[in-house]
């Protein structure tokens, strides 16, 4: 946020241009950063019900600085953000945070967001933490002009190789960029719609500055319109 000029704080010490936060899950490294915004007035945070419940202690701590609004992202019909963006949330994973890989619950612990600009008709799908590929995800991608998908792992076996796991899958089911169930395959099913691949995780070789490390996505994603999105990239739909 500090590196993005439109999101920099000010003019007051606790002023921020951020008006809302859309949580996709309850993973610790995804939610603890919200503490940076403590004290910001009238912030609204959207998340799935199990995430809101699991993070009740964090919510209570943040509310001591300024009262925020905590909203169910899965509310029927979606919700409208400032500026006329219509958002609907869609379950894409059921792995509980802080549990051994492969441990799953029956609740929507991870969700994707579909954002539609009523002024232009453009649709963005944001799914940075997908549990498994599914027909519902494919149907969601069909409606999008632009999609940001999970790029945490280059291959499904990546984390299994680093940390052995009985399930035989990366991080309890994240499919990876490549492979028959990878996100590139998901993008290839919907060609010519301006798809963009989300930034890879720190262990993903696509993050390396070596051109050959990026070549698999550039080549395999040519038909899907996929690319590795660099930090600081801006786009519109």
PDB file of C-alpha atoms in Angstrom:
ATOM      1  CA  UNK A   1       0.000   0.000   0.000  1.00  0.00           C
ATOM      2  CA  UNK A   2       2.858   2.370   0.781  1.00  0.00           C
ATOM      3  CA  UNK A   3       4.241   1.758  -2.707  1.00  0.00           C
ATOM      4  CA  UNK A   4       0.924   2.605  -4.398  1.00  0.00           C
ATOM      5  CA  UNK A   5       0.409   6.355  -4.498  1.00  0.00           C
ATOM      6  CA  UNK A   6      -3.434   6.233  -4.563  1.00  0.00           C
ATOM      7  CA  UNK A   7      -3.424   4.197  -1.326  1.00  0.00           C
ATOM      8  CA  UNK A   8      -0.923   6.210   0.711  1.00  0.00           C
ATOM      9  CA  UNK A   9      -2.181   7.534   4.063  1.00  0.00           C
ATOM     10  CA  UNK A  10      -2.926  11.163   4.829  1.00  0.00           C
ATOM     11  CA  UNK A  11      -3.392  13.982   5.323  1.00  0.00           C
ATOM     12  CA  UNK A  12      -3.962  13.021   8.976  1.00  0.00           C
ATOM     13  CA  UNK A  13      -1.923  10.348  10.774  1.00  0.00           C
ATOM     14  CA  UNK A  14      -4.785   7.840  10.623  1.00  0.00           C
ATOM     15  CA  UNK A  15      -6.426   8.987   7.405  1.00  0.00           C
ATOM     16  CA  UNK A  16      -6.550   6.536   4.517  1.00  0.00           C
ATOM     17  CA  UNK A  17      -8.199   6.556   1.096  1.00  0.00           C
ATOM     18  CA  UNK A  18      -9.120   2.884   1.671  1.00  0.00           C
ATOM     19  CA  UNK A  19     -12.855   2.563   2.282  1.00  0.00           C
ATOM     20  CA  UNK A  20     -13.343  -1.176   2.153  1.00  0.00           C
ATOM     21  CA  UNK A  21     -11.482  -4.473   2.396  1.00  0.00           C
ATOM     22  CA  UNK A  22     -12.528  -7.730   0.749  1.00  0.00           C
ATOM     23  CA  UNK A  23     -11.061 -10.782   2.506  1.00  0.00           C
ATOM     24  CA  UNK A  24     -10.796 -13.967   0.479  1.00  0.00           C
ATOM     25  CA  UNK A  25      -9.830 -16.205   3.433  1.00  0.00           C
ATOM     26  CA  UNK A  26      -8.486 -16.199   7.002  1.00  0.00           C
ATOM     27  CA  UNK A  27      -4.852 -17.164   6.419  1.00  0.00           C
ATOM     28  CA  UNK A  28      -2.645 -15.309   8.905  1.00  0.00           C
ATOM     29  CA  UNK A  29      -0.394 -13.706   6.305  1.00  0.00           C
ATOM     30  CA  UNK A  30      -3.467 -12.417   4.468  1.00  0.00           C
ATOM     31  CA  UNK A  31      -5.320 -10.791   7.367  1.00  0.00           C
ATOM     32  CA  UNK A  32      -2.806  -9.505   9.920  1.00  0.00           C
ATOM     33  CA  UNK A  33      -1.865  -6.610   7.654  1.00  0.00           C
ATOM     34  CA  UNK A  34      -5.242  -5.093   8.388  1.00  0.00           C
ATOM     35  CA  UNK A  35      -3.738  -3.912  11.667  1.00  0.00           C
ATOM     36  CA  UNK A  36      -1.850  -1.250   9.709  1.00  0.00           C
ATOM     37  CA  UNK A  37      -5.210   0.449   9.108  1.00  0.00           C
ATOM     38  CA  UNK A  38      -6.238   0.428  12.782  1.00  0.00           C
ATOM     39  CA  UNK A  39      -7.869   3.683  13.756  1.00  0.00           C
ATOM     40  CA  UNK A  40      -9.106   4.420  10.241  1.00  0.00           C
ATOM     41  CA  UNK A  41     -12.695   5.609  10.460  1.00  0.00           C
ATOM     42  CA  UNK A  42     -15.720   3.877   8.928  1.00  0.00           C
ATOM     43  CA  UNK A  43     -13.826   1.048   7.245  1.00  0.00           C
ATOM     44  CA  UNK A  44     -16.007  -1.808   5.982  1.00  0.00           C
ATOM     45  CA  UNK A  45     -14.605  -5.331   5.813  1.00  0.00           C
ATOM     46  CA  UNK A  46     -16.282  -8.124   3.828  1.00  0.00           C
ATOM     47  CA  UNK A  47     -15.616 -11.829   4.406  1.00  0.00           C
ATOM     48  CA  UNK A  48     -17.330 -15.217   4.450  1.00  0.00           C
ATOM     49  CA  UNK A  49     -19.159 -16.027   7.733  1.00  0.00           C
ATOM     50  CA  UNK A  50     -16.643 -18.673   8.938  1.00  0.00           C
ATOM     51  CA  UNK A  51     -13.811 -16.198   8.404  1.00  0.00           C
ATOM     52  CA  UNK A  52     -15.601 -13.469  10.352  1.00  0.00           C
ATOM     53  CA  UNK A  53     -16.228 -15.924  13.180  1.00  0.00           C
ATOM     54  CA  UNK A  54     -12.675 -17.267  13.274  1.00  0.00           C
ATOM     55  CA  UNK A  55     -11.231 -13.759  13.358  1.00  0.00           C
ATOM     56  CA  UNK A  56     -13.473 -12.494  16.156  1.00  0.00           C
ATOM     57  CA  UNK A  57     -10.496 -11.789  18.495  1.00  0.00           C
ATOM     58  CA  UNK A  58      -8.738  -9.730  15.808  1.00  0.00           C
ATOM     59  CA  UNK A  59     -11.954  -7.887  15.047  1.00  0.00           C
ATOM     60  CA  UNK A  60     -12.430  -7.026  18.724  1.00  0.00           C
ATOM     61  CA  UNK A  61      -8.878  -5.706  18.971  1.00  0.00           C
ATOM     62  CA  UNK A  62      -9.263  -3.509  15.881  1.00  0.00           C
ATOM     63  CA  UNK A  63     -12.646  -2.194  17.034  1.00  0.00           C
ATOM     64  CA  UNK A  64     -10.938  -0.747  20.128  1.00  0.00           C
ATOM     65  CA  UNK A  65      -9.177   1.738  17.853  1.00  0.00           C
ATOM     66  CA  UNK A  66     -12.164   2.626  15.657  1.00  0.00           C
ATOM     67  CA  UNK A  67     -15.501   0.933  15.114  1.00  0.00           C
ATOM     68  CA  UNK A  68     -15.527  -0.838  11.775  1.00  0.00           C
ATOM     69  CA  UNK A  69     -18.338  -2.508   9.881  1.00  0.00           C
ATOM     70  CA  UNK A  70     -17.952  -6.274   9.384  1.00  0.00           C
ATOM     71  CA  UNK A  71     -20.138  -7.652   6.610  1.00  0.00           C
ATOM     72  CA  UNK A  72     -21.052 -11.069   5.219  1.00  0.00           C
ATOM     73  CA  UNK A  73     -19.544 -11.186   1.719  1.00  0.00           C
ATOM     74  CA  UNK A  74     -21.814 -14.091   0.757  1.00  0.00           C
ATOM     75  CA  UNK A  75     -25.017 -12.142   1.307  1.00  0.00           C
ATOM     76  CA  UNK A  76     -27.590 -12.997  -1.336  1.00  0.00           C
ATOM     77  CA  UNK A  77     -27.528 -10.605  -4.265  1.00  0.00           C
ATOM     78  CA  UNK A  78     -24.040  -9.343  -3.454  1.00  0.00           C
ATOM     79  CA  UNK A  79     -23.195  -5.788  -2.441  1.00  0.00           C
ATOM     80  CA  UNK A  80     -22.303  -2.456  -4.027  1.00  0.00           C
ATOM     81  CA  UNK A  81     -19.035  -0.617  -3.482  1.00  0.00           C
ATOM     82  CA  UNK A  82     -18.488   3.105  -3.746  1.00  0.00           C
ATOM     83  CA  UNK A  83     -18.483   4.170  -7.382  1.00  0.00           C
ATOM     84  CA  UNK A  84     -21.054   1.629  -8.505  1.00  0.00           C
ATOM     85  CA  UNK A  85     -19.048  -1.594  -8.481  1.00  0.00           C
ATOM     86  CA  UNK A  86     -21.323  -4.592  -7.893  1.00  0.00           C
ATOM     87  CA  UNK A  87     -19.610  -7.461  -6.082  1.00  0.00           C
ATOM     88  CA  UNK A  88     -20.675 -11.065  -5.545  1.00  0.00           C
ATOM     89  CA  UNK A  89     -18.673 -13.654  -3.596  1.00  0.00           C
ATOM     90  CA  UNK A  90     -18.339 -17.298  -4.641  1.00  0.00           C
ATOM     91  CA  UNK A  91     -16.964 -20.203  -2.545  1.00  0.00           C
ATOM     92  CA  UNK A  92     -13.831 -21.771  -4.065  1.00  0.00           C
ATOM     93  CA  UNK A  93     -12.245 -23.646  -1.141  1.00  0.00           C
ATOM     94  CA  UNK A  94     -13.018 -25.323   2.182  1.00  0.00           C
ATOM     95  CA  UNK A  95      -9.582 -25.751   3.772  1.00  0.00           C
ATOM     96  CA  UNK A  96      -9.496 -24.250   7.252  1.00  0.00           C
ATOM     97  CA  UNK A  97      -6.557 -21.927   8.036  1.00  0.00           C
ATOM     98  CA  UNK A  98      -3.959 -23.008  10.543  1.00  0.00           C
ATOM     99  CA  UNK A  99      -4.708 -26.707   9.998  1.00  0.00           C
ATOM    100  CA  UNK A 100      -2.550 -29.490   8.542  1.00  0.00           C
ATOM    101  CA  UNK A 101      -2.580 -29.610   4.778  1.00  0.00           C
ATOM    102  CA  UNK A 102      -5.422 -31.740   3.566  1.00  0.00           C
ATOM    103  CA  UNK A 103      -7.663 -30.820   6.524  1.00  0.00           C
ATOM    104  CA  UNK A 104     -10.983 -29.564   5.266  1.00  0.00           C
ATOM    105  CA  UNK A 105     -14.217 -28.368   6.755  1.00  0.00           C
ATOM    106  CA  UNK A 106     -17.688 -28.046   5.329  1.00  0.00           C
ATOM    107  CA  UNK A 107     -17.745 -24.246   5.285  1.00  0.00           C
ATOM    108  CA  UNK A 108     -16.632 -21.761   2.578  1.00  0.00           C
ATOM    109  CA  UNK A 109     -13.262 -20.790   4.008  1.00  0.00           C
ATOM    110  CA  UNK A 110     -11.987 -19.361   0.710  1.00  0.00           C
ATOM    111  CA  UNK A 111     -13.998 -17.241  -1.700  1.00  0.00           C
ATOM    112  CA  UNK A 112     -13.510 -15.537  -5.055  1.00  0.00           C
ATOM    113  CA  UNK A 113     -14.968 -12.155  -5.943  1.00  0.00           C
ATOM    114  CA  UNK A 114     -16.755 -11.154  -9.137  1.00  0.00           C
ATOM    115  CA  UNK A 115     -16.664  -7.368  -9.585  1.00  0.00           C
ATOM    116  CA  UNK A 116     -18.808  -5.689 -12.231  1.00  0.00           C
ATOM    117  CA  UNK A 117     -18.568  -2.045 -13.263  1.00  0.00           C
ATOM    118  CA  UNK A 118     -22.106  -0.988 -14.127  1.00  0.00           C
ATOM    119  CA  UNK A 119     -20.802   2.036 -16.065  1.00  0.00           C
ATOM    120  CA  UNK A 120     -18.704   0.010 -18.521  1.00  0.00           C
ATOM    121  CA  UNK A 121     -20.135  -3.491 -18.155  1.00  0.00           C
ATOM    122  CA  UNK A 122     -16.619  -4.809 -17.485  1.00  0.00           C
ATOM    123  CA  UNK A 123     -16.258  -7.796 -15.163  1.00  0.00           C
ATOM    124  CA  UNK A 124     -13.239  -8.801 -13.069  1.00  0.00           C
ATOM    125  CA  UNK A 125     -12.925 -12.149 -11.287  1.00  0.00           C
ATOM    126  CA  UNK A 126     -10.437 -12.210  -8.413  1.00  0.00           C
ATOM    127  CA  UNK A 127      -9.594 -15.718  -7.163  1.00  0.00           C
ATOM    128  CA  UNK A 128      -6.172 -15.655  -5.488  1.00  0.00           C
ATOM    129  CA  UNK A 129      -6.680 -18.766  -3.354  1.00  0.00           C
ATOM    130  CA  UNK A 130      -8.445 -21.558  -5.198  1.00  0.00           C
ATOM    131  CA  UNK A 131      -8.764 -24.927  -3.497  1.00  0.00           C
ATOM    132  CA  UNK A 132      -9.579 -27.104  -6.515  1.00  0.00           C
ATOM    133  CA  UNK A 133     -10.715 -26.475 -10.042  1.00  0.00           C
ATOM    134  CA  UNK A 134     -14.479 -26.849 -10.369  1.00  0.00           C
ATOM    135  CA  UNK A 135     -17.333 -26.345 -12.792  1.00  0.00           C
ATOM    136  CA  UNK A 136     -18.571 -23.424 -10.701  1.00  0.00           C
ATOM    137  CA  UNK A 137     -15.195 -21.693 -11.086  1.00  0.00           C
ATOM    138  CA  UNK A 138     -15.251 -22.280 -14.835  1.00  0.00           C
ATOM    139  CA  UNK A 139     -18.754 -20.814 -15.026  1.00  0.00           C
ATOM    140  CA  UNK A 140     -17.557 -17.813 -13.040  1.00  0.00           C
ATOM    141  CA  UNK A 141     -14.620 -17.272 -15.397  1.00  0.00           C
ATOM    142  CA  UNK A 142     -16.972 -17.398 -18.373  1.00  0.00           C
ATOM    143  CA  UNK A 143     -18.570 -14.155 -17.191  1.00  0.00           C
ATOM    144  CA  UNK A 144     -15.266 -12.271 -16.840  1.00  0.00           C
ATOM    145  CA  UNK A 145     -13.383  -9.883 -19.088  1.00  0.00           C
ATOM    146  CA  UNK A 146     -10.342 -10.186 -16.834  1.00  0.00           C
ATOM    147  CA  UNK A 147      -9.350 -12.757 -14.202  1.00  0.00           C
ATOM    148  CA  UNK A 148      -6.662 -12.893 -11.536  1.00  0.00           C
ATOM    149  CA  UNK A 149      -6.025 -16.485 -10.477  1.00  0.00           C
ATOM    150  CA  UNK A 150      -3.890 -18.215  -7.868  1.00  0.00           C
ATOM    151  CA  UNK A 151      -0.190 -18.217  -8.719  1.00  0.00           C
ATOM    152  CA  UNK A 152       1.158 -19.385  -5.344  1.00  0.00           C
ATOM    153  CA  UNK A 153       2.728 -22.594  -6.615  1.00  0.00           C
ATOM    154  CA  UNK A 154       4.279 -23.358  -9.984  1.00  0.00           C
ATOM    155  CA  UNK A 155       3.369 -27.046  -9.728  1.00  0.00           C
ATOM    156  CA  UNK A 156       1.009 -28.965  -7.466  1.00  0.00           C
ATOM    157  CA  UNK A 157       3.938 -31.043  -6.188  1.00  0.00           C
ATOM    158  CA  UNK A 158       6.000 -28.009  -5.184  1.00  0.00           C
ATOM    159  CA  UNK A 159       5.092 -27.853  -1.498  1.00  0.00           C
ATOM    160  CA  UNK A 160       4.855 -31.631  -1.208  1.00  0.00           C
ATOM    161  CA  UNK A 161       8.476 -31.862  -2.304  1.00  0.00           C
ATOM    162  CA  UNK A 162       9.534 -29.244   0.232  1.00  0.00           C
ATOM    163  CA  UNK A 163       7.339 -30.514   3.086  1.00  0.00           C
ATOM    164  CA  UNK A 164       6.094 -34.124   2.726  1.00  0.00           C
ATOM    165  CA  UNK A 165       2.349 -34.517   3.165  1.00  0.00           C
ATOM    166  CA  UNK A 166       0.037 -37.522   3.222  1.00  0.00           C
ATOM    167  CA  UNK A 167      -2.471 -35.893   0.885  1.00  0.00           C
ATOM    168  CA  UNK A 168       0.024 -35.729  -1.991  1.00  0.00           C
ATOM    169  CA  UNK A 169      -1.172 -32.268  -2.980  1.00  0.00           C
ATOM    170  CA  UNK A 170       0.301 -28.806  -2.580  1.00  0.00           C
ATOM    171  CA  UNK A 171      -0.906 -26.882   0.463  1.00  0.00           C
ATOM    172  CA  UNK A 172      -3.909 -29.122   0.921  1.00  0.00           C
ATOM    173  CA  UNK A 173      -5.202 -28.853  -2.624  1.00  0.00           C
ATOM    174  CA  UNK A 174      -3.961 -25.685  -4.316  1.00  0.00           C
ATOM    175  CA  UNK A 175      -3.488 -26.869  -7.888  1.00  0.00           C
ATOM    176  CA  UNK A 176      -0.518 -24.788  -8.995  1.00  0.00           C
ATOM    177  CA  UNK A 177       0.055 -22.836 -12.202  1.00  0.00           C
ATOM    178  CA  UNK A 178       0.994 -25.770 -14.430  1.00  0.00           C
ATOM    179  CA  UNK A 179      -0.291 -29.334 -14.779  1.00  0.00           C
ATOM    180  CA  UNK A 180      -3.574 -30.761 -16.010  1.00  0.00           C
ATOM    181  CA  UNK A 181      -5.512 -29.097 -13.171  1.00  0.00           C
ATOM    182  CA  UNK A 182      -3.413 -25.912 -13.126  1.00  0.00           C
ATOM    183  CA  UNK A 183      -4.658 -22.377 -13.451  1.00  0.00           C
ATOM    184  CA  UNK A 184      -3.212 -22.059 -16.965  1.00  0.00           C
ATOM    185  CA  UNK A 185      -5.530 -24.834 -18.077  1.00  0.00           C
ATOM    186  CA  UNK A 186      -8.442 -23.025 -16.452  1.00  0.00           C
ATOM    187  CA  UNK A 187      -7.540 -19.859 -18.369  1.00  0.00           C
ATOM    188  CA  UNK A 188      -7.152 -21.746 -21.644  1.00  0.00           C
ATOM    189  CA  UNK A 189     -10.796 -22.819 -21.464  1.00  0.00           C
ATOM    190  CA  UNK A 190     -11.780 -19.169 -21.864  1.00  0.00           C
ATOM    191  CA  UNK A 191      -9.549 -17.717 -24.615  1.00  0.00           C
ATOM    192  CA  UNK A 192      -9.493 -14.147 -25.828  1.00  0.00           C
ATOM    193  CA  UNK A 193     -10.910 -12.524 -22.730  1.00  0.00           C
ATOM    194  CA  UNK A 194      -7.921 -10.577 -21.446  1.00  0.00           C
ATOM    195  CA  UNK A 195      -6.983 -12.952 -18.663  1.00  0.00           C
ATOM    196  CA  UNK A 196      -4.212 -11.966 -16.279  1.00  0.00           C
ATOM    197  CA  UNK A 197      -2.450 -14.345 -13.923  1.00  0.00           C
ATOM    198  CA  UNK A 198      -1.939 -13.207 -10.337  1.00  0.00           C
ATOM    199  CA  UNK A 199       1.534 -12.693  -8.826  1.00  0.00           C
ATOM    200  CA  UNK A 200       3.288 -15.950  -7.886  1.00  0.00           C
ATOM    201  CA  UNK A 201       4.266 -16.832  -4.343  1.00  0.00           C
ATOM    202  CA  UNK A 202       7.783 -16.494  -2.996  1.00  0.00           C
ATOM    203  CA  UNK A 203       8.662 -20.117  -3.795  1.00  0.00           C
ATOM    204  CA  UNK A 204       7.378 -19.965  -7.368  1.00  0.00           C
ATOM    205  CA  UNK A 205      10.198 -19.834  -9.983  1.00  0.00           C
ATOM    206  CA  UNK A 206       8.051 -17.481 -12.073  1.00  0.00           C
ATOM    207  CA  UNK A 207       8.980 -14.815  -9.516  1.00  0.00           C
ATOM    208  CA  UNK A 208      12.642 -15.071 -10.513  1.00  0.00           C
ATOM    209  CA  UNK A 209      13.975 -12.283 -12.796  1.00  0.00           C
ATOM    210  CA  UNK A 210      15.428 -14.879 -15.186  1.00  0.00           C
ATOM    211  CA  UNK A 211      13.557 -14.750 -18.546  1.00  0.00           C
ATOM    212  CA  UNK A 212      13.643 -18.543 -18.969  1.00  0.00           C
ATOM    213  CA  UNK A 213      11.799 -18.949 -15.661  1.00  0.00           C
ATOM    214  CA  UNK A 214       8.868 -17.021 -17.068  1.00  0.00           C
ATOM    215  CA  UNK A 215       8.892 -18.740 -20.462  1.00  0.00           C
ATOM    216  CA  UNK A 216       6.563 -21.642 -19.516  1.00  0.00           C
ATOM    217  CA  UNK A 217       3.717 -19.244 -18.681  1.00  0.00           C
ATOM    218  CA  UNK A 218       4.412 -16.957 -21.628  1.00  0.00           C
ATOM    219  CA  UNK A 219       4.358 -19.901 -24.047  1.00  0.00           C
ATOM    220  CA  UNK A 220       1.710 -22.108 -22.438  1.00  0.00           C
ATOM    221  CA  UNK A 221      -0.442 -19.092 -21.688  1.00  0.00           C
ATOM    222  CA  UNK A 222      -0.252 -17.563 -25.145  1.00  0.00           C
ATOM    223  CA  UNK A 223      -3.581 -19.051 -26.182  1.00  0.00           C
ATOM    224  CA  UNK A 224      -5.151 -18.186 -22.853  1.00  0.00           C
ATOM    225  CA  UNK A 225      -3.893 -14.611 -22.751  1.00  0.00           C
ATOM    226  CA  UNK A 226      -2.178 -15.302 -19.422  1.00  0.00           C
ATOM    227  CA  UNK A 227       0.743 -13.383 -18.040  1.00  0.00           C
ATOM    228  CA  UNK A 228       2.622 -12.943 -14.770  1.00  0.00           C
ATOM    229  CA  UNK A 229       1.375  -9.714 -13.296  1.00  0.00           C
ATOM    230  CA  UNK A 230       4.223  -7.555 -11.903  1.00  0.00           C
ATOM    231  CA  UNK A 231       3.945  -5.615  -8.653  1.00  0.00           C
ATOM    232  CA  UNK A 232       2.399  -2.198  -9.158  1.00  0.00           C
ATOM    233  CA  UNK A 233       0.531  -3.105 -12.332  1.00  0.00           C
ATOM    234  CA  UNK A 234      -2.675  -1.166 -13.001  1.00  0.00           C
ATOM    235  CA  UNK A 235      -5.473  -2.152 -15.379  1.00  0.00           C
ATOM    236  CA  UNK A 236      -9.132  -1.435 -16.061  1.00  0.00           C
ATOM    237  CA  UNK A 237     -12.070  -3.370 -17.523  1.00  0.00           C
TER     238      UNK A 237
END
